[in-house]
Amino acid sequence: MASNAPVGKPTDMSSPRLPKVAGIDSTVPAPPDTVAPLPGVPSAAPPSDAALPPGVLIQDRLASWVSDLTTLHELTERLIKTDSLDGALREMLGAGAALVGARRGMAVLEPADGLGPTSTIGLGLAHADLGTIETVPRGSGSYGRLLDGLPEADPPGAGLPDADPPGAGLPWNGPTAPRRPARVPEPIAIRDVRTEEGLDPRHREVAARLGYAASYALPLATEEAGRLGAAVWLYDEPAEPDERRRHLIGLYGRFATEHLARLLQVERARARVATVAEELLPSRLPRVPGVRLAVRHLTGPQGGGDWYDALPLPEGALGLAVGSVSGTGPSALAAMGRLRASLRAYAVMEGEDPVAVLSDLELLLRLTEPARSATALFAYAEPAQRRIVLAGAGHAPPLVVGDHRTEFVETSLSAPLGMLTCWEAPSVELSPAPGETVLLYTDGLLRRTGDATDRAFARLHAAASSVPRTDRSDPGAVADHVLRTLLPGGLDPAVEGEDVVLLAARFE
């Protein structure tokens, strides 16, 4: 954030005055080291004049509480809009700096269960500065003590009263024994690094090198979420937040931890889905003389059923396939794996006739999974002759990219697999010129653009036409250029469950 970026060392740092609430102008005491508040977010501090008349004092306190609630509301609203772990950590770090009156800080994500992911984010600290801080012995640093000192949970029966609790008779030491949530450690404030007792000499050395004199560390942990990490804010002068600021950062920290816990679950689920999807697809593409292959596969958060295959066939032939199974999640992934395995078997037996391959696949899908549909395209390629015979079932046509043409292949129209009454669409034959690349892709590539179908096809054609000539000899570079042009921001989050597959085959 621009407001939390490093600035020169201030001479008289203070928070701005709170806006008037119900006619009350609350004065904010000057903390020893602070930054300007986040844009649009008022700072919060209690009134300091205890000699006010009772009515005015009560009104002043009410105005202060309203200001605190407004501050927390605006900060949490900004936090909840983040949809990634790194984004949430950066937002939390900047908001926390404004609340505790610090200029720099560091957040460490390190879930206690050891399943990851882990990351370290800095505010006003370069990458080298973060590395320098990490040279301090972990047990000496405040954030390290928070990360290592939080137990997962109390043992069964720990801290239980002597009297029988509700539900007496339960086997407290047995498998059904209730377990208490994890304890949350207290924040650690170091008011002056130079005079603090028990600090490792390396800690003082690093503080002097980076120019900070005090720190305030907050655990990113709640009883429900457990320990997710820790955040530490650094002051340029000896300082520590007052009781009110501690209370505010504590409330915000608990909310931020719960938000991080939700994002962590999403990230882990996404990683598991991507792992399963990759395991169901080829681990590597085959090497066949006369053709070079490249593939790009992007998986959405829920995992779709898009797939691809490249299979060496007898007499130097090559089978290329792309397809998509309806649905999302584990069931779609399982169906995709079964469909791909079946197509490989049919391709080995009768690959030179793509219509027969897809006809057998249609019959299998109709008999074994009548509630599911799928699209598929299978191409029988003879690289030595630069000849391709292909057939599709409800699938988008391939795109040929070369120096002299960029055009879609005219394929016969057919309904998706599982929706046919009889097979009527014949195969088509294609003869790519030397140096031309044939792009096979799934419908997810078009849908992820967020455009209507006709416009998505036009954008795909324009992206393929704009591939630089220097990149056209590399099928991977062609695929990357098309993806960057069509999806400059990655997968469109508004389109759930759609994977993207782009298979490029360049003929020599």
PDB file of N, CA, C and O in Angstrom, residues 25 53 68 210 212 214 224 266 292 317 333-334 341 365 370 373-374 391 395 444 455 488:
ATOM      1  N   ASP A  25     -15.206  16.230  18.849  1.00  0.00           N
ATOM      2  CA  ASP A  25     -13.932  16.180  18.147  1.00  0.00           C
ATOM      3  C   ASP A  25     -12.942  15.456  19.040  1.00  0.00           C
ATOM      4  O   ASP A  25     -12.431  16.030  20.002  1.00  0.00           O
ATOM      5  N   PRO A  53     -16.614  17.190  32.286  1.00  0.00           N
ATOM      6  CA  PRO A  53     -17.855  16.910  33.024  1.00  0.00           C
ATOM      7  C   PRO A  53     -18.377  15.529  32.655  1.00  0.00           C
ATOM      8  O   PRO A  53     -18.141  15.038  31.551  1.00  0.00           O
ATOM      9  N   ASP A  68     -13.978   3.612  16.818  1.00  0.00           N
ATOM     10  CA  ASP A  68     -13.315   2.310  16.786  1.00  0.00           C
ATOM     11  C   ASP A  68     -14.076   1.316  15.913  1.00  0.00           C
ATOM     12  O   ASP A  68     -13.486   0.590  15.100  1.00  0.00           O
ATOM     13  N   LEU A 210      19.053  -2.823  10.480  1.00  0.00           N
ATOM     14  CA  LEU A 210      17.848  -2.448   9.752  1.00  0.00           C
ATOM     15  C   LEU A 210      17.218  -1.165  10.272  1.00  0.00           C
ATOM     16  O   LEU A 210      16.279  -0.646   9.663  1.00  0.00           O
ATOM     17  N   TYR A 212      15.575  -0.508  13.305  1.00  0.00           N
ATOM     18  CA  TYR A 212      14.367  -0.506  14.126  1.00  0.00           C
ATOM     19  C   TYR A 212      14.760  -0.664  15.586  1.00  0.00           C
ATOM     20  O   TYR A 212      15.778  -1.276  15.919  1.00  0.00           O
ATOM     21  N   ALA A 214      12.132  -1.154  18.232  1.00  0.00           N
ATOM     22  CA  ALA A 214      11.108  -1.839  19.019  1.00  0.00           C
ATOM     23  C   ALA A 214      10.247  -2.665  18.081  1.00  0.00           C
ATOM     24  O   ALA A 214      10.263  -2.470  16.856  1.00  0.00           O
ATOM     25  N   GLU A 224     -10.291 -21.751  17.414  1.00  0.00           N
ATOM     26  CA  GLU A 224     -10.920 -22.606  16.404  1.00  0.00           C
ATOM     27  C   GLU A 224      -9.976 -22.926  15.258  1.00  0.00           C
ATOM     28  O   GLU A 224      -9.882 -24.076  14.815  1.00  0.00           O
ATOM     29  N   VAL A 266      -9.353 -23.200   1.000  1.00  0.00           N
ATOM     30  CA  VAL A 266      -9.568 -23.114  -0.447  1.00  0.00           C
ATOM     31  C   VAL A 266      -8.286 -23.435  -1.200  1.00  0.00           C
ATOM     32  O   VAL A 266      -8.289 -24.181  -2.194  1.00  0.00           O
ATOM     33  N   ARG A 292       6.405 -32.003 -33.149  1.00  0.00           N
ATOM     34  CA  ARG A 292       6.776 -31.528 -31.824  1.00  0.00           C
ATOM     35  C   ARG A 292       5.514 -31.142 -31.076  1.00  0.00           C
ATOM     36  O   ARG A 292       4.625 -30.469 -31.629  1.00  0.00           O
ATOM     37  N   ALA A 317       2.653 -43.642 -36.195  1.00  0.00           N
ATOM     38  CA  ALA A 317       1.486 -42.764 -36.110  1.00  0.00           C
ATOM     39  C   ALA A 317       1.359 -42.201 -34.693  1.00  0.00           C
ATOM     40  O   ALA A 317       2.022 -42.644 -33.744  1.00  0.00           O
ATOM     41  N   LEU A 333     -13.588 -35.614 -12.204  1.00  0.00           N
ATOM     42  CA  LEU A 333     -12.213 -36.061 -12.407  1.00  0.00           C
ATOM     43  C   LEU A 333     -12.156 -37.570 -12.595  1.00  0.00           C
ATOM     44  O   LEU A 333     -11.426 -38.079 -13.447  1.00  0.00           O
ATOM     45  N   ALA A 334     -12.940 -38.303 -11.789  1.00  0.00           N
ATOM     46  CA  ALA A 334     -12.956 -39.760 -11.924  1.00  0.00           C
ATOM     47  C   ALA A 334     -13.522 -40.180 -13.285  1.00  0.00           C
ATOM     48  O   ALA A 334     -12.982 -41.083 -13.947  1.00  0.00           O
ATOM     49  N   ALA A 341      -8.931 -43.344 -20.305  1.00  0.00           N
ATOM     50  CA  ALA A 341      -8.371 -44.690 -20.381  1.00  0.00           C
ATOM     51  C   ALA A 341      -9.072 -45.519 -21.453  1.00  0.00           C
ATOM     52  O   ALA A 341      -8.427 -46.291 -22.183  1.00  0.00           O
ATOM     53  N   LEU A 365     -20.006 -44.685 -22.832  1.00  0.00           N
ATOM     54  CA  LEU A 365     -20.515 -43.652 -21.935  1.00  0.00           C
ATOM     55  C   LEU A 365     -22.010 -43.799 -21.721  1.00  0.00           C
ATOM     56  O   LEU A 365     -22.511 -43.641 -20.603  1.00  0.00           O
ATOM     57  N   PRO A 370     -25.002 -43.097 -17.870  1.00  0.00           N
ATOM     58  CA  PRO A 370     -26.082 -42.495 -18.663  1.00  0.00           C
ATOM     59  C   PRO A 370     -26.432 -41.074 -18.252  1.00  0.00           C
ATOM     60  O   PRO A 370     -27.053 -40.347 -19.032  1.00  0.00           O
ATOM     61  N   SER A 373     -22.590 -36.473 -19.834  1.00  0.00           N
ATOM     62  CA  SER A 373     -22.250 -36.244 -21.240  1.00  0.00           C
ATOM     63  C   SER A 373     -20.805 -35.784 -21.326  1.00  0.00           C
ATOM     64  O   SER A 373     -20.183 -35.424 -20.324  1.00  0.00           O
ATOM     65  N   ALA A 374     -20.279 -35.798 -22.530  1.00  0.00           N
ATOM     66  CA  ALA A 374     -18.886 -35.400 -22.729  1.00  0.00           C
ATOM     67  C   ALA A 374     -18.688 -34.966 -24.171  1.00  0.00           C
ATOM     68  O   ALA A 374     -19.425 -35.383 -25.069  1.00  0.00           O
ATOM     69  N   ALA A 391     -12.000 -36.623 -36.033  1.00  0.00           N
ATOM     70  CA  ALA A 391     -13.451 -36.597 -35.850  1.00  0.00           C
ATOM     71  C   ALA A 391     -13.736 -36.007 -34.482  1.00  0.00           C
ATOM     72  O   ALA A 391     -12.959 -36.181 -33.543  1.00  0.00           O
ATOM     73  N   HIS A 395     -17.408 -31.041 -30.143  1.00  0.00           N
ATOM     74  CA  HIS A 395     -16.195 -30.357 -29.722  1.00  0.00           C
ATOM     75  C   HIS A 395     -15.824 -29.233 -30.688  1.00  0.00           C
ATOM     76  O   HIS A 395     -16.148 -29.286 -31.884  1.00  0.00           O
ATOM     77  N   GLY A 444     -13.330 -24.918 -22.380  1.00  0.00           N
ATOM     78  CA  GLY A 444     -12.988 -24.047 -21.261  1.00  0.00           C
ATOM     79  C   GLY A 444     -12.158 -22.855 -21.675  1.00  0.00           C
ATOM     80  O   GLY A 444     -12.258 -21.780 -21.079  1.00  0.00           O
ATOM     81  N   ARG A 455     -17.736 -14.297 -30.295  1.00  0.00           N
ATOM     82  CA  ARG A 455     -16.637 -13.365 -29.994  1.00  0.00           C
ATOM     83  C   ARG A 455     -15.426 -14.110 -29.445  1.00  0.00           C
ATOM     84  O   ARG A 455     -14.283 -13.757 -29.728  1.00  0.00           O
ATOM     85  N   PRO A 488      -5.258 -12.701 -20.170  1.00  0.00           N
ATOM     86  CA  PRO A 488      -4.134 -11.949 -19.592  1.00  0.00           C
ATOM     87  C   PRO A 488      -4.126 -11.961 -18.076  1.00  0.00           C
ATOM     88  O   PRO A 488      -3.074 -11.849 -17.447  1.00  0.00           O
TER      89      PRO A 488
END
